[in-house]
mmCIF file of C-alpha atoms in Angstrom:
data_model
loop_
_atom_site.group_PDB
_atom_site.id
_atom_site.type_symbol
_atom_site.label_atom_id
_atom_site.label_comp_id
_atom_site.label_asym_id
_atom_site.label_seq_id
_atom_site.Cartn_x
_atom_site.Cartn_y
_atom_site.Cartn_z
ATOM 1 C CA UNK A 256 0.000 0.000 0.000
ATOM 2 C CA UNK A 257 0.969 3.486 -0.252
ATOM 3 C CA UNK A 258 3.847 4.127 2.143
ATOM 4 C CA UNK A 259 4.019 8.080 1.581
ATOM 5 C CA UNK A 260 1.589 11.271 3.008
ATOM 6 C CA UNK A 261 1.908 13.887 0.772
ATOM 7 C CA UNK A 262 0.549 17.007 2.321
ATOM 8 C CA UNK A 263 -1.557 19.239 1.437
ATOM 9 C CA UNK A 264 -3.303 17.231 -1.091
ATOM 10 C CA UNK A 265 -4.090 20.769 -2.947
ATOM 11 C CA UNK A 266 -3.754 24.496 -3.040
ATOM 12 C CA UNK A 267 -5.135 27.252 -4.210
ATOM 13 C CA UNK A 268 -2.928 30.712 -4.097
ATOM 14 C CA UNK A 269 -1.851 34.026 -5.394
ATOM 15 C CA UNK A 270 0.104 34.580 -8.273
ATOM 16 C CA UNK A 271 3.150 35.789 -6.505
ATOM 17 C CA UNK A 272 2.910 33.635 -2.742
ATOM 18 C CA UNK A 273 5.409 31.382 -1.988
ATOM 19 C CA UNK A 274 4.342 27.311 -1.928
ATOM 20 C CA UNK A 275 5.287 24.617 0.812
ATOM 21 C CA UNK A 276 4.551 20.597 0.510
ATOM 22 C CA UNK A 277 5.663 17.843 2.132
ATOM 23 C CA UNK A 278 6.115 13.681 2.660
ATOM 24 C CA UNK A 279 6.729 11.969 5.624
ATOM 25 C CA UNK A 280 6.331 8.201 6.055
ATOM 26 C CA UNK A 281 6.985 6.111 8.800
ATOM 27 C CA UNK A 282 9.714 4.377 6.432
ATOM 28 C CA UNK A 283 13.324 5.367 6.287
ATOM 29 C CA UNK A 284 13.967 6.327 2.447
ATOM 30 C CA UNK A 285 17.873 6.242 0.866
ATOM 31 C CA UNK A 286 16.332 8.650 -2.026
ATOM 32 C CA UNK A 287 13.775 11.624 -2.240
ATOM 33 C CA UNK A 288 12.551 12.913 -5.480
ATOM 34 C CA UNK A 289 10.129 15.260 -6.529
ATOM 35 C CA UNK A 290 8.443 15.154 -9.570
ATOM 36 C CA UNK A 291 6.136 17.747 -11.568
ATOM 37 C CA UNK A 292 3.066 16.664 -13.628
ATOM 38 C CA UNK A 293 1.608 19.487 -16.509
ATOM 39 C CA UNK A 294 -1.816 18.323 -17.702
ATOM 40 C CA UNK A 295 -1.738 15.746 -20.395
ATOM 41 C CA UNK A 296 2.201 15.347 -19.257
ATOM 42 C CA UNK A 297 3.928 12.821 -17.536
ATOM 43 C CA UNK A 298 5.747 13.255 -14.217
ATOM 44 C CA UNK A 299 9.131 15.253 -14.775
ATOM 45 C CA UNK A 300 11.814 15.196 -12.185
ATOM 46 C CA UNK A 301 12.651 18.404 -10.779
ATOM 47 C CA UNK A 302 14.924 17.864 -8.071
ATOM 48 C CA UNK A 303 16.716 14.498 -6.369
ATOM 49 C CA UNK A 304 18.196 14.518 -3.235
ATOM 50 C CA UNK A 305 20.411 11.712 -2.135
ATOM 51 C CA UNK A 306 21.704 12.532 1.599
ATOM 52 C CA UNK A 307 19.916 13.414 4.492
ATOM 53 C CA UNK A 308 19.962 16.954 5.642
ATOM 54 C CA UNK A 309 20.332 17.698 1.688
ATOM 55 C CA UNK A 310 19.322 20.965 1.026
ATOM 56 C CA UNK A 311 19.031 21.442 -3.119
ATOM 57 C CA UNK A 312 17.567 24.287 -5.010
ATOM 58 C CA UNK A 313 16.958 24.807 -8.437
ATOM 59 C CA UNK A 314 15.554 27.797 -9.744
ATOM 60 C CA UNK A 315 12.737 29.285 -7.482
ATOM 61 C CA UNK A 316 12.345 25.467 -6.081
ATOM 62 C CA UNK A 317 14.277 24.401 -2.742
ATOM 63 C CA UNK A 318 13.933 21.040 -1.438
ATOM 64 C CA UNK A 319 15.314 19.199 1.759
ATOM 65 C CA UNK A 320 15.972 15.612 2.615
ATOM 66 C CA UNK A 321 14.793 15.475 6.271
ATOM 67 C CA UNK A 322 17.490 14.211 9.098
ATOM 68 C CA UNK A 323 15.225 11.337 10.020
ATOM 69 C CA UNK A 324 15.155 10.028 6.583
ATOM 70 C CA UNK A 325 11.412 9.685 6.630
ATOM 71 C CA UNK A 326 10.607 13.118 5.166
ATOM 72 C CA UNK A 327 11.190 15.518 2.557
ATOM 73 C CA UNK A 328 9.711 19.155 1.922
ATOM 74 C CA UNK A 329 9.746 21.417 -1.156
ATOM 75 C CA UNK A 330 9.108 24.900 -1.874
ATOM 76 C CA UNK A 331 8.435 26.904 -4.790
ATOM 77 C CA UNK A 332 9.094 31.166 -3.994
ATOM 78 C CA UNK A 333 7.271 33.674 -6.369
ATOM 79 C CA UNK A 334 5.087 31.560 -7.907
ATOM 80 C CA UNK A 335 3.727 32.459 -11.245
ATOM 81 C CA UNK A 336 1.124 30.886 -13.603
ATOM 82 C CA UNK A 337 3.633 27.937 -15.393
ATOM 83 C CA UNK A 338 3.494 26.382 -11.801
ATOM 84 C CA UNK A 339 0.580 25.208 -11.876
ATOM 85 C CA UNK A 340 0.377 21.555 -11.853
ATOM 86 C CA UNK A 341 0.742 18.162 -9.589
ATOM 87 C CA UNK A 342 3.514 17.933 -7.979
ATOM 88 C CA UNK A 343 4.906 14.234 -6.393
ATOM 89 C CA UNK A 344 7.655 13.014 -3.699
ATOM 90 C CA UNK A 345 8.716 10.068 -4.438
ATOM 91 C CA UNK A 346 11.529 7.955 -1.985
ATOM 92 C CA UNK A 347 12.855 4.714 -2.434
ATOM 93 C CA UNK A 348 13.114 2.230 -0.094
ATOM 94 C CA UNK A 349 16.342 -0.008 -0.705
ATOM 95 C CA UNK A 350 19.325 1.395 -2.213
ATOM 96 C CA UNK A 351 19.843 0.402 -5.587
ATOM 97 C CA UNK A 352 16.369 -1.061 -6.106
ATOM 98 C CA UNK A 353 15.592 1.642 -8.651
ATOM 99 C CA UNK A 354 11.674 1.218 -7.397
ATOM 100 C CA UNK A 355 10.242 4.150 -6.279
ATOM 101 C CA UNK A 356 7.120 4.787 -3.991
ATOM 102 C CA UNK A 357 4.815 8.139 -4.500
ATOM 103 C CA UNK A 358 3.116 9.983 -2.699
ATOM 104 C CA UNK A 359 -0.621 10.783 -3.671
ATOM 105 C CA UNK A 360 0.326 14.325 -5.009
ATOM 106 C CA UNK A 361 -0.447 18.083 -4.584
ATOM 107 C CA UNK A 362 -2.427 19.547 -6.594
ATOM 108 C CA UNK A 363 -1.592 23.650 -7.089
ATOM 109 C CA UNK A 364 -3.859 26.364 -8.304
ATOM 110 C CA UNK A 365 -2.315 29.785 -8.812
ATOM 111 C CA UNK A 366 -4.950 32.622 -9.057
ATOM 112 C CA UNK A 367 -3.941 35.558 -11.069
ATOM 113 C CA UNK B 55 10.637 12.320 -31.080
ATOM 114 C CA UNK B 56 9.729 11.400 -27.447
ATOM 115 C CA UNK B 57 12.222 9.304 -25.534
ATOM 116 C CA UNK B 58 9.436 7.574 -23.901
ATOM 117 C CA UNK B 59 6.392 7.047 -26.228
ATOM 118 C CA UNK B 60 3.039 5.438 -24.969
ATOM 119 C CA UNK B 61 0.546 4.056 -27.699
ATOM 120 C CA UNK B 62 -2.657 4.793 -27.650
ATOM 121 C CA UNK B 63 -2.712 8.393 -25.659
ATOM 122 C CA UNK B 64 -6.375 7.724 -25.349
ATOM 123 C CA UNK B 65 -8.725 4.090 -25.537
ATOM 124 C CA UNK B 66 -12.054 3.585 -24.664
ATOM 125 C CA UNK B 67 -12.932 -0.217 -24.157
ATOM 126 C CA UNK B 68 -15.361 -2.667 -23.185
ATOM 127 C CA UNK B 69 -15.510 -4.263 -20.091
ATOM 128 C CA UNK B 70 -14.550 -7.742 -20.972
ATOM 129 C CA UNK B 71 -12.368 -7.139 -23.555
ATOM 130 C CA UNK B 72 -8.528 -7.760 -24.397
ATOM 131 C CA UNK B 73 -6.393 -4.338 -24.385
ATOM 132 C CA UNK B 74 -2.784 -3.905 -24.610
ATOM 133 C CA UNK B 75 -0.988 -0.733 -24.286
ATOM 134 C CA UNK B 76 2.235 -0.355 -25.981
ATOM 135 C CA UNK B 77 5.672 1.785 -24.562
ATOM 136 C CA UNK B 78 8.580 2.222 -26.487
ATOM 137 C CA UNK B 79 11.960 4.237 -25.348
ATOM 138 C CA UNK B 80 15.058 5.779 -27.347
ATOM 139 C CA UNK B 81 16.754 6.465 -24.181
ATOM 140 C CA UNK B 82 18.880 2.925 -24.128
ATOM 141 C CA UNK B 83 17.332 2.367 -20.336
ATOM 142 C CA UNK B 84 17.115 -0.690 -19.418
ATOM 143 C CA UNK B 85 14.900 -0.701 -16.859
ATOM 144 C CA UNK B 86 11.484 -0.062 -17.523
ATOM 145 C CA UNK B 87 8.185 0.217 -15.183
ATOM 146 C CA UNK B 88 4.416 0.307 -15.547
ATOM 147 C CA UNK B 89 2.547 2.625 -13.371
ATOM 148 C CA UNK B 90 -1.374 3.737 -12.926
ATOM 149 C CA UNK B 91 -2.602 6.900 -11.696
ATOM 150 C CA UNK B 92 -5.983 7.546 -9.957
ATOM 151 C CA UNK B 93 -6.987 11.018 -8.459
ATOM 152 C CA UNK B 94 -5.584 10.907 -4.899
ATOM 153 C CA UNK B 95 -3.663 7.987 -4.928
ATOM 154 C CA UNK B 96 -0.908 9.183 -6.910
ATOM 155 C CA UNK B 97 1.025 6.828 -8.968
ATOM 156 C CA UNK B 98 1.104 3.306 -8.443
ATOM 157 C CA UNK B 99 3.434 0.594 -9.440
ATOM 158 C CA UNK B 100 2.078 -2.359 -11.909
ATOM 159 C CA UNK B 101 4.899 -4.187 -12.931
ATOM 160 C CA UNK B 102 8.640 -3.689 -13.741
ATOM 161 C CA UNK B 103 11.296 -5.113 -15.252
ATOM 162 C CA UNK B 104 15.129 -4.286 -15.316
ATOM 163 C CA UNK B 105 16.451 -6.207 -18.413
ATOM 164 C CA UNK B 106 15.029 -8.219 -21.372
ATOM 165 C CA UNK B 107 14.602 -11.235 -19.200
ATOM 166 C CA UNK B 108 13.642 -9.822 -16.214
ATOM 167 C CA UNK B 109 9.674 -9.051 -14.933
ATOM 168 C CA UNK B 110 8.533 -8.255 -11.605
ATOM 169 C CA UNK B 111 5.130 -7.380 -10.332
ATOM 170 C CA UNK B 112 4.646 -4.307 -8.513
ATOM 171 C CA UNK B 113 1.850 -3.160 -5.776
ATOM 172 C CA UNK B 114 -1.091 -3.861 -7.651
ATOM 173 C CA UNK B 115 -0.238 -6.385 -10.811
ATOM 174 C CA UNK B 116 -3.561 -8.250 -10.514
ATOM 175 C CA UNK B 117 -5.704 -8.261 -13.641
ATOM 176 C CA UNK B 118 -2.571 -7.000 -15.867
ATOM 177 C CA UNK B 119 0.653 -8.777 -17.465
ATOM 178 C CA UNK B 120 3.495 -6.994 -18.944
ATOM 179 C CA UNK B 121 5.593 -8.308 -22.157
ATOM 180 C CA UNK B 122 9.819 -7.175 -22.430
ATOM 181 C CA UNK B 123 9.728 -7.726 -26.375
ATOM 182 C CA UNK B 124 13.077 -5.738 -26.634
ATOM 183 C CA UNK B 125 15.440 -3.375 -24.586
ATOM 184 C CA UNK B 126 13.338 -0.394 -25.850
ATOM 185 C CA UNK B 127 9.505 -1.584 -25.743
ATOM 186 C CA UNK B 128 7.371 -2.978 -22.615
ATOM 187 C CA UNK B 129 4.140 -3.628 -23.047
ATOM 188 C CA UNK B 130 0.842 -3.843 -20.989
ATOM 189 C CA UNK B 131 -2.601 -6.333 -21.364
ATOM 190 C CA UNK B 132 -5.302 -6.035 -19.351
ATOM 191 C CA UNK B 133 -6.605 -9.719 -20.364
ATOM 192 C CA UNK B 134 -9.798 -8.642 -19.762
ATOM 193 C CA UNK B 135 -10.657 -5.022 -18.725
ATOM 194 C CA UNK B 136 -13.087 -4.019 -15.826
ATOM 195 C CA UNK B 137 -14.179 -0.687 -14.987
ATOM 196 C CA UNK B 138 -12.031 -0.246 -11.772
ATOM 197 C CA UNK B 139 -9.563 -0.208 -14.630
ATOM 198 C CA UNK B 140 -10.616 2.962 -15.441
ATOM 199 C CA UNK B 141 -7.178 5.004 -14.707
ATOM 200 C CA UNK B 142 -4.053 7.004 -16.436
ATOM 201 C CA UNK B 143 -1.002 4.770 -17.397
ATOM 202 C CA UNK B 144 2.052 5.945 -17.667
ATOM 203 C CA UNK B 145 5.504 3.817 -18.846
ATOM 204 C CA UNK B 146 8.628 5.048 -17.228
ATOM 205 C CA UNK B 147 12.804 4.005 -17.770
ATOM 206 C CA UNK B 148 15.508 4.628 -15.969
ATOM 207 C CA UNK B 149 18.962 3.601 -16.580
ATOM 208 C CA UNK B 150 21.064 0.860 -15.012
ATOM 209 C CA UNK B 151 23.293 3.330 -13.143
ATOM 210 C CA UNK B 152 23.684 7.027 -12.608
ATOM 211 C CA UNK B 153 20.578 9.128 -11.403
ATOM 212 C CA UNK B 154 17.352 8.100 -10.072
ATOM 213 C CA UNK B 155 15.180 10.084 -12.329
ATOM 214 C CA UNK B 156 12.657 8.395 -14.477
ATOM 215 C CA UNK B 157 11.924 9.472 -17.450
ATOM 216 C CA UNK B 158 7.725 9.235 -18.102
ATOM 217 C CA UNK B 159 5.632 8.709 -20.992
ATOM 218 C CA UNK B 160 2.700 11.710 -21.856
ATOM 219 C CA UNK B 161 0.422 8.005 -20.903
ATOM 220 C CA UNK B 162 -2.287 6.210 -22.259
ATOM 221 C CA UNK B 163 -5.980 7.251 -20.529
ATOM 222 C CA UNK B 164 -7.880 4.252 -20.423
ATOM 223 C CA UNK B 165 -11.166 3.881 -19.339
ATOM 224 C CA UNK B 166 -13.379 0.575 -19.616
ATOM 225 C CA UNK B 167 -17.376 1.066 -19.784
#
């Protein structure tokens, strides 16, 4: 079963406001990812972190891998209308497996 | 061209009846995966397979089976289709070594009446 809480499941905000989400599961994960999903799109992978305490930006996006191992957060600063979409964790469990687990996905509305 | 390209984008089926959906990659992955996605339960894993002779079911491989024709195409049957079947699919790769990130298809929408 699904081994990952995403958090909040969706949003609705300002052009402009910045944007928090988060996992956490009660498993200890070797890899977080996060992953962006434009309508009619598949997932693409915006940022990997592969250490805990790994703090990783790119662009107007930050994203942590928690000390515990069992959580991740990501932000998005200034958001503007292209950010709209679902955005995914995803962690997996064993190193090396290559299997990843996902969370259920937040779903963000920006308001002009 | 796509690196990852998932045939049809779009099927509507009877419930009952024999549907395969196709995924080919240019990206010389050899690891390939099957997922479904339903609203709120984010993306699921079907099956997966990490060389030619390789398959492995994933969280919820009941009611489907997967086919490794080549390195580049993976293909999945629903034998025969319900309506809880009803869902997104998308086909994913990754490569052997290196980084984690999958690369996804645009997916197939499926839904069975």
């Amino acid at each position: 079963g699904q081994q990952l809480n995403q958090s909040p499941q969706s949003m609705f905000i300002q052009e402009g406001e910045d944007v928090s989400m988060n996992c956490t599961s009660s498993s200890i994960f070797n890899t977080w990812l996060w992953y962006k999903q434009d309508p009619g799109e598949g997932p693409v992978l915006l940022i990997a972190l592969y250490k805990a305490g790994e703090l990783t930006s790119n662009g107007r996006l930050t994203a942590q891998f928690g000390i515990t191992r069992k959580d991740s957060f990501l932000n998005i600063s200034a958001s503007i209308p292209s950010d709209v979409g679902i955005y995914f964790c995803a962690g997996e469990l064993i190193q090396g497996a290559q299997k990843l687990v996902f969370g259920q996905g937040t779903r963000l509305t920006i308001n002009p | 061209d796509a690196d990852v390209t998932q045939t049809p984008r779009n099927r509507i089926t009877k419930t009952g009846k024999r549907i395969m959906l196709e995924c080919s990659q240019t990206k010389g992955h050899d690891r390939m995966y099957w997922y479904r996605q339903d609203p709120g339960l984010g993306l699921r894993l079907i099956y997966y397979s990490f060389d030619v002779k390789d398959i492995n079911k994933g969280e919820i491989s009941d009611g489907y089976s997967v086919s490794r024709q080549a390195q580049a195409k993976f293909s999945l049957s629903l034998e025969s289709a319900i309506p809880n079947q009803t869902a997104l699919y998308f086909c994913a790769t990754s490569a052997l070594t290196g980084d984690y990130g999958y690369t996804f298809g645009s997916g197939t929408r499926l839904t069975v009446v």
